[in-house]
Amino acid sequence: MRQFIERHTFWAIVLVLLIAVFLWLVFAVWPPWLVAAIGRKKTFVNTLFNGVTLGGLYFLVASGFTLVFGLMRNVNLAHGSMYLLGGYIGYDVAEASGSWFLGLAVAFLVIALSGALLQVLVFRRMEGDDLRQTLVTIGLSIVAADLMLAAWTGVTYQFAPPEWLFGAAKLPIVSAVKSSGDAVYIKYPIYRLSVLVVAIGIGIALWLFLNRTRVGMMIRAGVNDRDMLSASGVNVQLVFAVVFAIGAGLAGFAGVVGGTALSISPGEDIRYLLASLIVVIVGGLGSVTGAAIGALLIGLAEQFGLAYFPTYGVVLTFLIMVFVLAVRPQGIMGGR
Amino acid sequence: MEARRRRGHGIFSGGIAWSDLHPGTVAAVVFLLAWPSFTSDFFTFQIGAYSLILGTIALSLMLLAGYGGMVSLAQLTVAGITAYLVAILGDNSVGVMGLGWPWWLTVPAAILAGAVLGALIGAISVRTEGIYTIMITLAIAVVSFFFVRQNYVLFNGWTGFAGVEPPTLFGIYWRDPVPFYYLSLLVAGGFFCAVAYVSRSTFGLGLQAIRDNPRRMRALGFDVALHRIFAFFLAGLIAATAGVLLVWFNGRVSPGTMGVEASIDILVIAVVGGLRHPIGPFLGAVGFVLLENFAIDLIDRERFNTVIGLVFLLVVLFSPDGLLGLWNRIRPRLRFDRNARPVAGRATMDAAGQPASARQSTS
């Protein structure tokens, strides 16, 4: 930190100023000219929170994707289908049992199991052939999307979260002051805030798992040099299956979490596949930290684009991707 | 004989004499030319012309993937944007945009813009290599799909454009089945020959060498990125021209035209047909269109995607070279080609590429 300030004094000052402006935008009551220029503060803060929570959701989906790629060089383009399948299964279980948490757990387990099976039955047979593995996942996603459409039809499902996660929280942020002098506080759905908390929790857990456990050590070693790991007596296939299970399970988990925050319907698989793709391209393939940064960026870009220039919103996401590819082709945290 | 070969060098650097033509090729050409004369309008238009259009788009993917080793999922995006441009620059019946340019301006402008778009997509995706290309082009395809769907000012959002008509020229309405079939055949055949030629040209050989070993080619002084981007430009040209035919064929264009599933269908067509030879995409397209039209008799119409997906999976799992690979594996066993040697997999490619490169270097 200190080194950074000494080396890049100018950028450090710019950074501090930006943070100050940002904090002022969030906490201060906006003067009329600012409201005239970019709209009400409530829109801005809501968009900000939407962006951050969506980023959290994208992180849940993309972290599994990037983990699998980092270790196995396997681009799992069926990741979006796993998200959607997790959502559907979780919905059915939650409806049947009445317990949202049971739905969450079952979705995680079932999708993790399907991921492990996929690794053992399919990908192990064509190891080292990246393109063929990717083509197989494309084929699987076509079939899966069609079968899911057959089983759950085109209806949009919306979960009900547990009671205590329902409703809105009053944030300590004043949006405007009434003429009577009362401050108007901004409200935000508790469930969405808890999505963010869960995403951060999962992120920390993943970090601890990768950096503080024996299996995590093996995984990191495998990312660096798979053959050497195998030569030092580790059952690489088992590590692969475990990682694939965790990655897929996270997608299923995200399916339930995301299905509650938003909704699940056919076509969502493509949306979250796109999100995972861009997040890992921007963040750097194989890096969990990169996935977190990328997810935050893309989530914010998507929500701000949607709120402030609706017909060109997607272009913002695209521009971020192109910019990163032009400046740093391996992604923000990607190393090669 | 020698003199005739030397004259051939001007056009085909591989040197092709009439005697080199396989009787099967002649039969195929005659069959394709005669097709409308013995089939109904439905088979001429919905099966014949549509297969040729899809085959041409898949051909552009084959050029990239087969010779360049770059699997792009954005080729249909190029075709789709070109189709949109035809509707935007020319006439449509929706009342949004439709600048009303004459066809001889609209069509070249749209095709050129499409080819440039293809080159831009290439420029973005060649920043990285290998498996990244498929991810980046897929991301581009999905983003473009969402963009044209949510943009109402230029692309008219969900509905897209309708009432896009080909011109009436020489007293012929070009959307009538038979003229449209021959137009598609001309485009498809022209690009087929062009791709076959490119694969034997200096550029094509360089591209194939880059596919096999980019580092060595870079060390030899080849501009790897430029070769790749130019390949994307050529592929864009092919896809864009097919895009013009596509919008004339449908008479309309909407976000669904360039949706993700459709993009993947193009990949399926190319891979199932085979990426080793330009004929592969057309075989795949014929199979795909036949299945699309007649699967309804075999299975529930709703489950068409499952069938396509399963066929694709089977081909990828068991015959990575597609139908062509299957053919190459079966041919030696049939033994009606006396000279056939048992070649399989990548060896097929080398067998085809080696003599061409040898001839190239001696010329």
XYZ file of C-alpha atoms in Angstrom:
699
model
C 0.000 0.000 0.000
C 2.679 2.399 1.101
C 4.851 1.310 -1.787
C 2.009 1.941 -4.194
C 1.571 5.491 -2.898
C 5.267 6.191 -3.185
C 5.513 4.787 -6.682
C 2.307 6.096 -8.168
C 1.567 9.228 -6.185
C -0.594 10.700 -8.925
C -2.788 7.631 -9.308
C -3.083 7.289 -5.560
C -4.440 10.851 -5.358
C -6.880 10.186 -8.218
C -8.013 7.011 -6.499
C -8.587 8.762 -3.175
C -10.513 11.549 -4.901
C -12.685 9.039 -6.748
C -13.479 7.212 -3.539
C -14.330 10.524 -1.843
C -16.666 11.535 -4.686
C -18.278 8.121 -4.589
C -18.850 8.235 -0.839
C -20.270 11.735 -1.139
C -22.628 10.543 -3.917
C -23.880 7.747 -1.693
C -24.229 9.541 1.625
C -24.845 13.213 0.917
C -28.240 14.668 0.067
C -27.981 15.602 -3.587
C -28.214 19.295 -4.493
C -30.851 20.205 -7.109
C -28.381 20.714 -9.997
C -27.071 17.182 -9.625
C -30.591 15.791 -9.563
C -31.319 17.789 -12.712
C -28.214 16.405 -14.362
C -28.393 12.666 -13.625
C -31.775 12.053 -12.007
C -32.915 11.263 -8.481
C -30.566 9.938 -5.869
C -32.897 7.057 -5.073
C -32.437 5.690 -8.598
C -28.689 5.970 -8.287
C -28.407 4.238 -4.927
C -30.872 1.518 -5.875
C -29.015 0.891 -9.096
C -25.776 0.746 -7.164
C -27.154 -1.835 -4.750
C -28.777 -3.797 -7.561
C -25.461 -3.825 -9.384
C -23.511 -4.997 -6.372
C -25.983 -7.735 -5.469
C -26.185 -8.873 -9.081
C -22.395 -8.919 -9.056
C -22.595 -11.178 -6.012
C -24.906 -13.529 -7.870
C -22.643 -13.514 -10.927
C -19.724 -14.312 -8.683
C -21.531 -17.386 -7.352
C -22.075 -18.634 -10.910
C -18.728 -17.620 -12.363
C -16.489 -18.789 -9.519
C -17.383 -22.409 -10.283
C -16.804 -21.832 -13.979
C -13.401 -20.283 -13.440
C -12.350 -22.907 -10.893
C -13.107 -25.717 -13.327
C -11.312 -23.971 -16.142
C -8.267 -23.075 -14.093
C -7.652 -26.676 -13.149
C -8.859 -28.660 -16.129
C -8.618 -26.236 -19.059
C -12.182 -27.271 -19.663
C -14.601 -24.571 -20.730
C -17.884 -25.901 -19.457
C -20.435 -24.212 -21.701
C -23.169 -26.219 -19.985
C -22.595 -24.125 -16.864
C -25.664 -21.996 -17.591
C -27.778 -25.142 -17.909
C -26.514 -26.286 -14.516
C -27.610 -22.955 -13.042
C -31.069 -23.341 -14.525
C -31.401 -27.001 -13.573
C -30.354 -26.137 -10.021
C -33.039 -23.491 -9.914
C -35.761 -25.864 -11.149
C -34.790 -28.697 -8.835
C -34.533 -26.347 -5.883
C -37.954 -24.960 -6.699
C -39.576 -28.396 -6.847
C -37.971 -29.523 -3.605
C -38.813 -26.286 -1.826
C -42.426 -26.510 -3.024
C -42.767 -30.145 -2.001
C -41.087 -29.885 1.386
C -41.950 -26.317 2.251
C -38.349 -25.641 3.210
C -36.385 -23.194 1.122
C -33.101 -24.284 2.698
C -33.747 -27.920 1.846
C -34.271 -26.822 -1.763
C -30.968 -24.990 -1.672
C -29.112 -27.974 -0.248
C -30.658 -30.482 -2.651
C -29.946 -28.260 -5.644
C -26.309 -27.962 -4.605
C -25.920 -31.693 -4.031
C -27.726 -32.888 -7.152
C -25.893 -30.515 -9.476
C -22.573 -31.286 -7.777
C -23.223 -34.961 -8.325
C -24.125 -34.404 -11.977
C -20.921 -32.404 -12.402
C -18.812 -35.166 -10.896
C -20.535 -37.749 -13.111
C -19.893 -35.596 -16.158
C -16.216 -35.432 -15.302
C -15.889 -39.139 -14.614
C -18.013 -40.437 -17.485
C -17.322 -37.956 -20.263
C -14.407 -35.602 -19.808
C -11.981 -38.182 -18.506
C -12.301 -39.952 -21.844
C -11.097 -36.998 -23.868
C -8.536 -35.410 -21.625
C -6.272 -32.835 -23.237
C -8.644 -32.297 -26.144
C -10.000 -28.877 -25.122
C -12.049 -28.243 -28.199
C -13.817 -31.578 -28.131
C -14.655 -31.182 -24.451
C -16.113 -27.770 -25.150
C -18.143 -29.103 -28.065
C -19.498 -31.844 -25.827
C -20.636 -29.269 -23.278
C -22.365 -27.334 -26.060
C -24.178 -30.493 -27.132
C -25.151 -31.189 -23.535
C -26.487 -27.668 -23.082
C -28.666 -27.969 -26.203
C -30.177 -31.228 -24.994
C -30.496 -30.023 -21.397
C -32.250 -26.793 -22.401
C -34.737 -28.727 -24.501
C -35.429 -31.392 -21.884
C -35.852 -28.754 -19.170
C -38.323 -26.966 -21.408
C -40.215 -30.237 -21.739
C -40.200 -30.956 -18.007
C -40.856 -27.499 -16.562
C -42.461 -25.820 -19.610
C -41.967 -22.163 -20.438
C -43.488 -20.856 -17.214
C -41.568 -18.353 -15.099
C -41.017 -19.592 -11.556
C -40.543 -17.332 -8.587
C -39.379 -18.711 -5.253
C -40.619 -17.500 -1.929
C -37.649 -16.922 0.394
C -37.975 -17.788 4.100
C -40.128 -15.387 6.128
C -37.301 -13.678 7.947
C -35.584 -12.777 4.703
C -38.707 -11.156 3.384
C -39.396 -7.440 3.357
C -37.196 -4.397 3.104
C -34.512 -2.910 5.314
C -34.079 0.764 5.965
C -30.570 1.747 4.974
C -28.757 4.533 6.837
C -28.676 6.523 3.624
C -30.761 9.648 3.230
C -32.222 10.039 -0.249
C -33.912 13.401 0.245
C -35.110 15.747 2.968
C -38.813 16.547 3.021
C -39.995 20.145 3.359
C -41.014 19.318 6.943
C -37.375 18.512 7.717
C -37.848 14.734 7.988
C -35.188 12.690 6.271
C -36.336 10.048 3.776
C -34.302 6.883 4.115
C -33.693 4.460 1.273
C -35.213 1.011 1.626
C -33.815 -2.119 0.085
C -35.063 -5.746 0.033
C -33.401 -7.787 2.787
C -33.201 -10.842 0.583
C -31.050 -9.090 -1.961
C -28.708 -7.853 0.714
C -28.420 -11.387 2.001
C -27.497 -12.560 -1.535
C -24.556 -10.228 -1.265
C -23.673 -11.556 2.191
C -23.881 -15.140 0.928
C -21.706 -14.320 -2.085
C -19.073 -12.726 0.125
C -19.290 -15.678 2.494
C -18.841 -18.170 -0.347
C -15.969 -16.100 -1.677
C -14.186 -16.165 1.676
C -14.912 -19.866 2.114
C -13.496 -20.594 -1.346
C -10.415 -18.545 -0.576
C -9.893 -20.396 2.704
C -10.530 -23.726 1.012
C -8.023 -23.026 -1.744
C -5.362 -21.428 0.418
C -5.641 -23.121 3.795
C -6.597 -26.752 3.175
C -4.695 -29.701 1.830
C -7.121 -30.310 -1.027
C -6.966 -26.624 -1.895
C -3.209 -26.870 -2.031
C -3.491 -29.790 -4.445
C -5.905 -27.812 -6.595
C -3.588 -24.819 -6.760
C -0.686 -27.097 -7.572
C -2.796 -28.695 -10.297
C -3.574 -25.286 -11.785
C 0.138 -24.576 -12.007
C 1.360 -27.928 -13.251
C -1.019 -30.801 -13.605
C 1.523 -33.384 -14.703
C 3.892 -32.657 -11.841
C 1.061 -32.937 -9.333
C 0.167 -36.304 -10.759
C 3.811 -37.399 -10.696
C 4.073 -36.556 -7.007
C 1.542 -39.220 -6.185
C -1.721 -37.329 -6.002
C -4.778 -38.927 -7.557
C -5.414 -36.128 -10.039
C -8.615 -37.658 -11.337
C -10.105 -37.515 -7.864
C -9.095 -33.860 -7.487
C -10.682 -33.144 -10.874
C -13.921 -34.806 -9.864
C -14.002 -32.868 -6.573
C -13.362 -29.544 -8.290
C -15.924 -30.240 -10.979
C -18.448 -31.174 -8.301
C -17.803 -27.965 -6.358
C -17.926 -25.824 -9.503
C -21.154 -27.390 -10.724
C -22.644 -27.364 -7.224
C -22.018 -23.640 -6.958
C -23.930 -23.151 -10.202
C -26.869 -25.120 -8.809
C -26.660 -23.196 -5.530
C -26.659 -19.927 -7.476
C -29.692 -21.177 -9.385
C -31.772 -21.262 -6.200
C -30.311 -18.015 -4.819
C -30.729 -16.225 -8.133
C -34.133 -17.758 -8.784
C -35.301 -16.250 -5.505
C -33.782 -12.823 -6.100
C -35.033 -12.649 -9.687
C -36.831 -15.579 -11.305
C -36.116 -18.703 -13.324
C -37.399 -19.347 -16.825
C -36.065 -20.804 -20.095
C -33.374 -18.552 -21.533
C -31.849 -17.782 -18.147
C -29.221 -20.440 -18.867
C -27.901 -18.354 -21.755
C -27.973 -15.211 -19.657
C -25.903 -16.671 -16.871
C -23.605 -18.433 -19.298
C -22.931 -15.045 -20.888
C -22.390 -13.534 -17.449
C -19.923 -16.291 -16.521
C -18.102 -15.951 -19.835
C -17.670 -12.207 -19.617
C -16.851 -12.303 -15.922
C -14.041 -14.774 -16.415
C -12.774 -13.122 -19.609
C -12.626 -9.805 -17.758
C -11.422 -11.189 -14.452
C -8.966 -13.695 -15.833
C -9.607 -17.394 -16.348
C -8.829 -19.582 -13.387
C -8.660 -16.832 -10.780
C -11.316 -16.687 -8.057
C -10.274 -13.154 -7.082
C -10.536 -12.169 -10.739
C -14.027 -13.650 -10.854
C -15.011 -11.465 -7.886
C -13.672 -8.300 -9.516
C -15.149 -9.175 -12.897
C -18.539 -10.048 -11.398
C -18.711 -6.741 -9.543
C -17.758 -4.793 -12.678
C -20.224 -6.598 -14.920
C -23.038 -6.484 -12.386
C -22.620 -2.728 -11.958
C -22.235 -2.132 -15.705
C -25.384 -4.112 -16.449
C -27.537 -2.340 -13.862
C -26.259 1.156 -14.587
C -26.630 0.515 -18.297
C -30.195 -0.655 -17.750
C -31.072 2.356 -15.599
C -29.374 5.171 -17.473
C -29.256 4.189 -21.142
C -31.687 1.309 -21.618
C -31.325 0.702 -25.343
C -27.549 0.615 -25.272
C -27.079 -1.053 -21.871
C -25.528 -4.273 -23.183
C -22.938 -2.331 -25.136
C -21.427 -1.146 -21.859
C -20.757 -4.731 -20.798
C -19.335 -5.469 -24.213
C -17.062 -2.418 -24.139
C -15.635 -3.482 -20.802
C -14.800 -6.869 -22.286
C -13.198 -5.378 -25.392
C -11.252 -2.872 -23.324
C -9.860 -5.544 -21.032
C -8.972 -7.777 -23.987
C -7.189 -4.910 -25.689
C -5.218 -3.805 -22.647
C -4.743 -7.055 -20.801
C -5.752 -10.074 -22.904
C -5.278 -12.535 -20.051
C -7.830 -10.729 -17.888
C -7.393 -8.490 -14.858
C -6.118 -11.165 -12.489
C -5.151 -13.749 -15.085
C -1.547 -14.804 -15.192
C 0.085 -16.815 -17.890
C 0.225 -32.573 -70.043
C 3.057 -30.611 -68.517
C 2.126 -27.476 -70.459
C -1.498 -27.740 -69.395
C -0.463 -27.995 -65.785
C 1.708 -24.957 -66.030
C -1.110 -22.934 -67.519
C -3.259 -24.057 -64.619
C -0.915 -22.386 -62.165
C -2.345 -18.988 -62.956
C -5.730 -19.782 -61.484
C -5.152 -22.672 -59.149
C -1.767 -22.693 -57.552
C -2.376 -26.388 -56.939
C -2.613 -26.953 -60.675
C -5.807 -28.697 -61.698
C -6.356 -30.238 -65.098
C -9.690 -31.427 -66.439
C -8.487 -34.982 -66.161
C -8.039 -34.478 -62.420
C -11.801 -34.002 -62.009
C -13.337 -36.894 -60.186
C -16.403 -38.316 -61.935
C -18.217 -37.923 -58.622
C -17.659 -34.161 -58.711
C -19.129 -33.918 -62.202
C -22.115 -35.994 -61.146
C -22.656 -33.777 -58.086
C -22.538 -30.585 -60.163
C -24.978 -31.968 -62.728
C -27.259 -33.176 -59.948
C -27.270 -29.770 -58.233
C -27.934 -27.945 -61.496
C -30.759 -30.270 -62.426
C -32.299 -30.349 -58.926
C -35.143 -27.847 -59.535
C -36.190 -29.611 -62.740
C -37.321 -32.774 -60.998
C -38.452 -31.549 -57.578
C -41.342 -29.535 -56.266
C -41.079 -25.880 -55.304
C -40.940 -26.898 -51.649
C -37.864 -29.043 -52.197
C -36.230 -26.423 -54.401
C -36.788 -23.535 -52.030
C -37.254 -24.764 -48.460
C -34.803 -27.640 -48.684
C -32.437 -26.812 -51.526
C -31.919 -23.084 -51.209
C -32.087 -23.109 -47.412
C -29.462 -25.862 -47.170
C -27.211 -23.887 -49.495
C -27.552 -20.734 -47.379
C -26.937 -22.507 -44.072
C -24.117 -24.445 -45.712
C -22.495 -21.214 -46.866
C -22.609 -19.737 -43.354
C -21.201 -22.975 -41.975
C -18.573 -22.866 -44.743
C -17.309 -19.586 -43.310
C -16.970 -21.307 -39.950
C -15.232 -24.231 -41.625
C -12.702 -21.852 -43.176
C -11.901 -20.454 -39.742
C -12.024 -23.666 -37.756
C -10.686 -26.135 -40.302
C -7.832 -24.111 -41.736
C -7.292 -21.521 -39.005
C -8.053 -23.595 -35.904
C -10.310 -20.816 -34.628
C -13.816 -21.925 -33.766
C -15.989 -18.845 -33.998
C -19.567 -18.840 -32.806
C -20.103 -15.336 -34.153
C -20.372 -16.172 -37.868
C -24.156 -16.155 -37.723
C -23.911 -12.810 -35.953
C -22.086 -11.453 -39.002
C -24.774 -12.886 -41.281
C -27.525 -11.568 -39.017
C -26.126 -8.032 -38.818
C -25.751 -8.006 -42.605
C -29.359 -9.109 -42.911
C -30.342 -6.262 -40.589
C -28.313 -3.819 -42.667
C -30.130 -4.894 -45.821
C -33.409 -4.123 -44.067
C -32.122 -0.855 -42.614
C -30.415 0.538 -45.712
C -32.949 -0.785 -48.203
C -36.692 -1.083 -47.819
C -38.817 -2.812 -45.239
C -42.488 -2.768 -44.423
C -42.189 -1.997 -40.700
C -41.745 1.757 -40.913
C -38.599 1.932 -38.779
C -35.403 2.953 -40.586
C -35.529 1.716 -44.207
C -33.377 4.345 -45.899
C -34.560 3.205 -49.289
C -31.205 2.859 -50.983
C -31.256 1.031 -54.329
C -30.328 -2.658 -54.168
C -27.036 -2.256 -56.035
C -25.865 0.052 -53.260
C -27.505 -1.706 -50.304
C -26.186 -5.176 -51.025
C -22.475 -4.353 -51.506
C -22.545 -1.904 -48.602
C -24.148 -4.462 -46.296
C -21.769 -7.219 -47.385
C -18.731 -4.996 -46.956
C -19.924 -3.847 -43.536
C -20.502 -7.477 -42.561
C -17.017 -8.465 -43.682
C -15.489 -5.583 -41.748
C -17.534 -6.618 -38.725
C -16.146 -10.131 -39.149
C -12.622 -8.729 -39.236
C -13.316 -6.675 -36.096
C -14.599 -9.745 -34.279
C -11.417 -11.457 -35.419
C -9.278 -8.587 -34.188
C -10.894 -8.857 -30.763
C -10.662 -12.614 -30.485
C -7.134 -13.144 -31.820
C -5.855 -11.255 -28.807
C -6.009 -14.635 -27.136
C -5.630 -18.152 -28.446
C -7.204 -21.556 -28.640
C -10.160 -22.232 -26.443
C -10.537 -18.546 -25.586
C -11.669 -17.806 -29.149
C -14.800 -19.881 -28.714
C -15.607 -18.097 -25.447
C -15.041 -14.604 -26.772
C -16.984 -15.168 -29.979
C -19.814 -16.764 -28.006
C -19.857 -13.721 -25.738
C -19.937 -11.445 -28.787
C -22.785 -13.470 -30.287
C -24.866 -13.311 -27.101
C -24.191 -9.611 -26.556
C -25.184 -8.818 -30.159
C -28.362 -10.828 -29.734
C -29.332 -8.948 -26.559
C -28.341 -5.661 -28.186
C -30.530 -5.975 -31.288
C -33.338 -7.210 -29.063
C -33.310 -4.247 -26.714
C -32.482 -1.548 -29.261
C -35.599 -0.078 -30.861
C -34.060 2.946 -32.540
C -31.933 1.089 -35.063
C -32.959 -2.544 -34.935
C -36.642 -2.296 -33.960
C -36.232 -4.520 -30.900
C -38.145 -7.793 -30.471
C -40.044 -7.570 -33.738
C -37.172 -6.776 -36.071
C -37.946 -6.058 -39.700
C -40.317 -7.640 -42.174
C -41.066 -7.150 -45.854
C -37.487 -7.284 -47.071
C -37.624 -8.178 -50.755
C -34.966 -9.023 -53.298
C -35.026 -6.810 -56.399
C -36.775 -7.749 -59.622
C -33.999 -7.887 -62.167
C -33.976 -8.937 -65.830
C -37.696 -9.433 -65.477
C -37.193 -12.151 -62.900
C -38.518 -11.953 -59.355
C -35.571 -13.416 -57.470
C -37.577 -14.780 -54.579
C -39.361 -17.259 -56.822
C -38.133 -20.727 -55.868
C -36.191 -21.615 -59.028
C -34.319 -18.303 -59.543
C -33.587 -18.088 -55.815
C -32.251 -21.632 -55.826
C -29.853 -20.839 -58.659
C -28.808 -17.607 -56.966
C -28.019 -19.531 -53.774
C -26.261 -22.216 -55.773
C -24.147 -19.587 -57.511
C -23.142 -17.992 -54.207
C -22.537 -21.316 -52.453
C -20.655 -22.810 -55.399
C -18.580 -19.688 -55.862
C -17.541 -19.591 -52.228
C -16.968 -23.335 -52.201
C -14.462 -22.981 -55.038
C -13.001 -19.858 -53.435
C -12.402 -21.658 -50.137
C -10.924 -24.653 -51.951
C -8.632 -22.242 -53.777
C -7.710 -20.302 -50.641
C -6.763 -23.526 -48.893
C -4.101 -24.128 -51.554
C -2.973 -20.521 -51.861
C 0.051 -19.102 -50.096
C -2.200 -17.418 -47.597
C -4.178 -20.599 -46.921
C -1.045 -22.663 -46.435
C 0.292 -20.034 -44.073
C -2.976 -20.125 -42.156
C -2.853 -23.898 -41.831
C 0.736 -23.742 -40.693
C -0.243 -21.167 -38.079
C -3.009 -23.486 -36.920
C -0.474 -26.256 -36.418
C 2.301 -24.214 -34.850
C 1.848 -20.464 -34.324
C 5.145 -20.022 -32.491
C 7.220 -21.498 -35.266
C 5.429 -19.404 -37.871
C 6.027 -16.290 -35.813
C 9.693 -17.173 -35.621
C 9.745 -17.622 -39.400
C 8.608 -14.031 -39.755
C 4.900 -14.498 -40.495
C 2.476 -12.002 -39.050
C 0.310 -14.476 -37.167
C -2.333 -11.996 -36.001
C -2.723 -10.491 -39.465
C -3.210 -13.915 -41.077
C -5.873 -14.719 -38.529
C -7.659 -11.401 -38.884
C -7.630 -11.719 -42.673
C -9.117 -15.190 -42.333
C -11.858 -13.650 -40.208
C -12.368 -11.023 -42.919
C -12.753 -13.668 -45.628
C -15.067 -15.703 -43.440
C -17.001 -12.516 -42.725
C -17.352 -11.908 -46.453
C -18.795 -15.383 -46.948
C -21.127 -15.160 -43.952
C -22.261 -11.652 -44.908
C -23.184 -12.686 -48.451
C -25.101 -15.629 -47.044
C -26.775 -13.175 -44.668
C -28.164 -11.213 -47.614
C -29.576 -14.423 -49.050
C -30.939 -15.336 -45.636
C -32.950 -12.131 -45.288
C -34.277 -12.513 -48.844
C -35.167 -16.116 -48.119
C -37.075 -15.298 -44.932
C -38.340 -11.914 -46.086
C -37.792 -10.817 -42.501
C -35.126 -10.559 -39.841
C -35.513 -10.530 -36.060
C -33.233 -11.061 -33.056
C -34.065 -14.772 -33.245
C -32.314 -14.919 -36.628
C -29.001 -14.453 -34.862
C -29.954 -15.967 -31.517
C -27.601 -18.154 -29.561
C -29.388 -21.363 -30.461
C -29.168 -20.511 -34.146
C -25.468 -19.692 -33.779
C -24.912 -23.048 -32.151
C -26.890 -24.700 -34.955
C -24.295 -23.354 -37.391
C -21.548 -24.905 -35.287
C -23.495 -28.166 -35.190
C -23.863 -28.127 -38.980
C -20.163 -27.520 -39.536
C -18.966 -30.062 -36.992
C -21.439 -32.768 -37.971
C -20.583 -32.296 -41.640
C -16.859 -32.219 -41.031
C -14.322 -29.434 -40.724
C -11.638 -30.982 -42.887
C -13.023 -30.170 -46.332
C -15.286 -27.394 -47.692
C -17.911 -29.966 -48.701
C -18.484 -30.891 -45.047
C -20.596 -27.859 -44.061
C -22.928 -28.449 -47.021
C -23.408 -32.112 -46.108
C -24.147 -31.027 -42.552
C -26.586 -28.375 -43.761
C -28.529 -30.819 -45.933
C -28.774 -33.243 -43.027
C -29.833 -30.492 -40.658
C -32.506 -29.066 -42.952
C -33.906 -32.499 -43.780
C -34.047 -33.362 -40.103
C -35.635 -30.010 -39.278
C -38.357 -30.525 -41.872
C -39.027 -34.207 -41.468
C -38.224 -34.886 -37.815
C -41.847 -33.892 -37.281
C -42.865 -37.240 -38.801
C -40.494 -39.233 -36.622
C -40.735 -37.506 -33.259
C -42.568 -34.725 -31.526
C -41.851 -31.411 -33.240
C -41.145 -29.854 -29.851
C -38.204 -32.127 -29.176
C -36.287 -31.252 -32.334
C -33.466 -29.667 -30.347
C -32.980 -32.819 -28.314
C -32.524 -34.817 -31.493
C -30.107 -32.272 -32.948
C -28.194 -32.109 -29.678
C -27.947 -35.882 -29.437
C -26.784 -36.220 -33.048
C -24.180 -33.556 -32.362
C -23.048 -35.297 -29.171
C -22.770 -38.651 -30.922
C -20.712 -37.153 -33.726
C -18.406 -35.290 -31.333
C -17.989 -38.356 -29.121
C -17.522 -40.990 -31.795
C -16.490 -39.340 -35.041
C -14.659 -36.076 -34.315
C -14.217 -35.456 -38.036
C -17.939 -35.526 -38.660
C -19.653 -37.281 -41.533
C -16.570 -36.735 -43.702
C -14.412 -38.520 -41.158
C -16.924 -41.349 -41.089
C -16.772 -41.537 -44.875
C -12.989 -41.591 -44.883
C -13.055 -44.418 -42.408
C -15.586 -46.456 -44.360
C -14.184 -45.863 -47.834
C -11.128 -48.147 -47.620
C -13.389 -50.973 -46.510
C -15.753 -50.551 -49.431
C -12.804 -50.898 -51.791
C -14.353 -49.345 -54.847
C -11.613 -46.767 -54.890
C -8.550 -48.797 -55.776
C -6.092 -46.126 -54.692
C -7.663 -45.505 -51.341
C -5.246 -45.833 -48.483
C -6.432 -46.360 -44.944
C -6.033 -42.857 -43.579
C -7.790 -41.513 -40.558
C -7.951 -38.425 -38.427
C -5.351 -35.751 -38.916
C -3.488 -37.879 -41.418
C -6.265 -37.158 -43.905
C -5.451 -33.517 -43.633
C -1.763 -34.016 -44.139
C -2.325 -36.294 -47.075
C -4.422 -33.597 -48.710
C -2.269 -30.704 -47.635
C 1.168 -32.153 -48.276
C 1.119 -32.562 -52.071
C -0.437 -29.117 -52.405
C 2.323 -27.514 -50.400
C 4.976 -29.498 -52.261
C 3.644 -28.265 -55.580
C 3.463 -24.798 -54.173
C 7.105 -24.720 -53.230
C 8.304 -26.020 -56.599
C 6.401 -23.425 -58.587
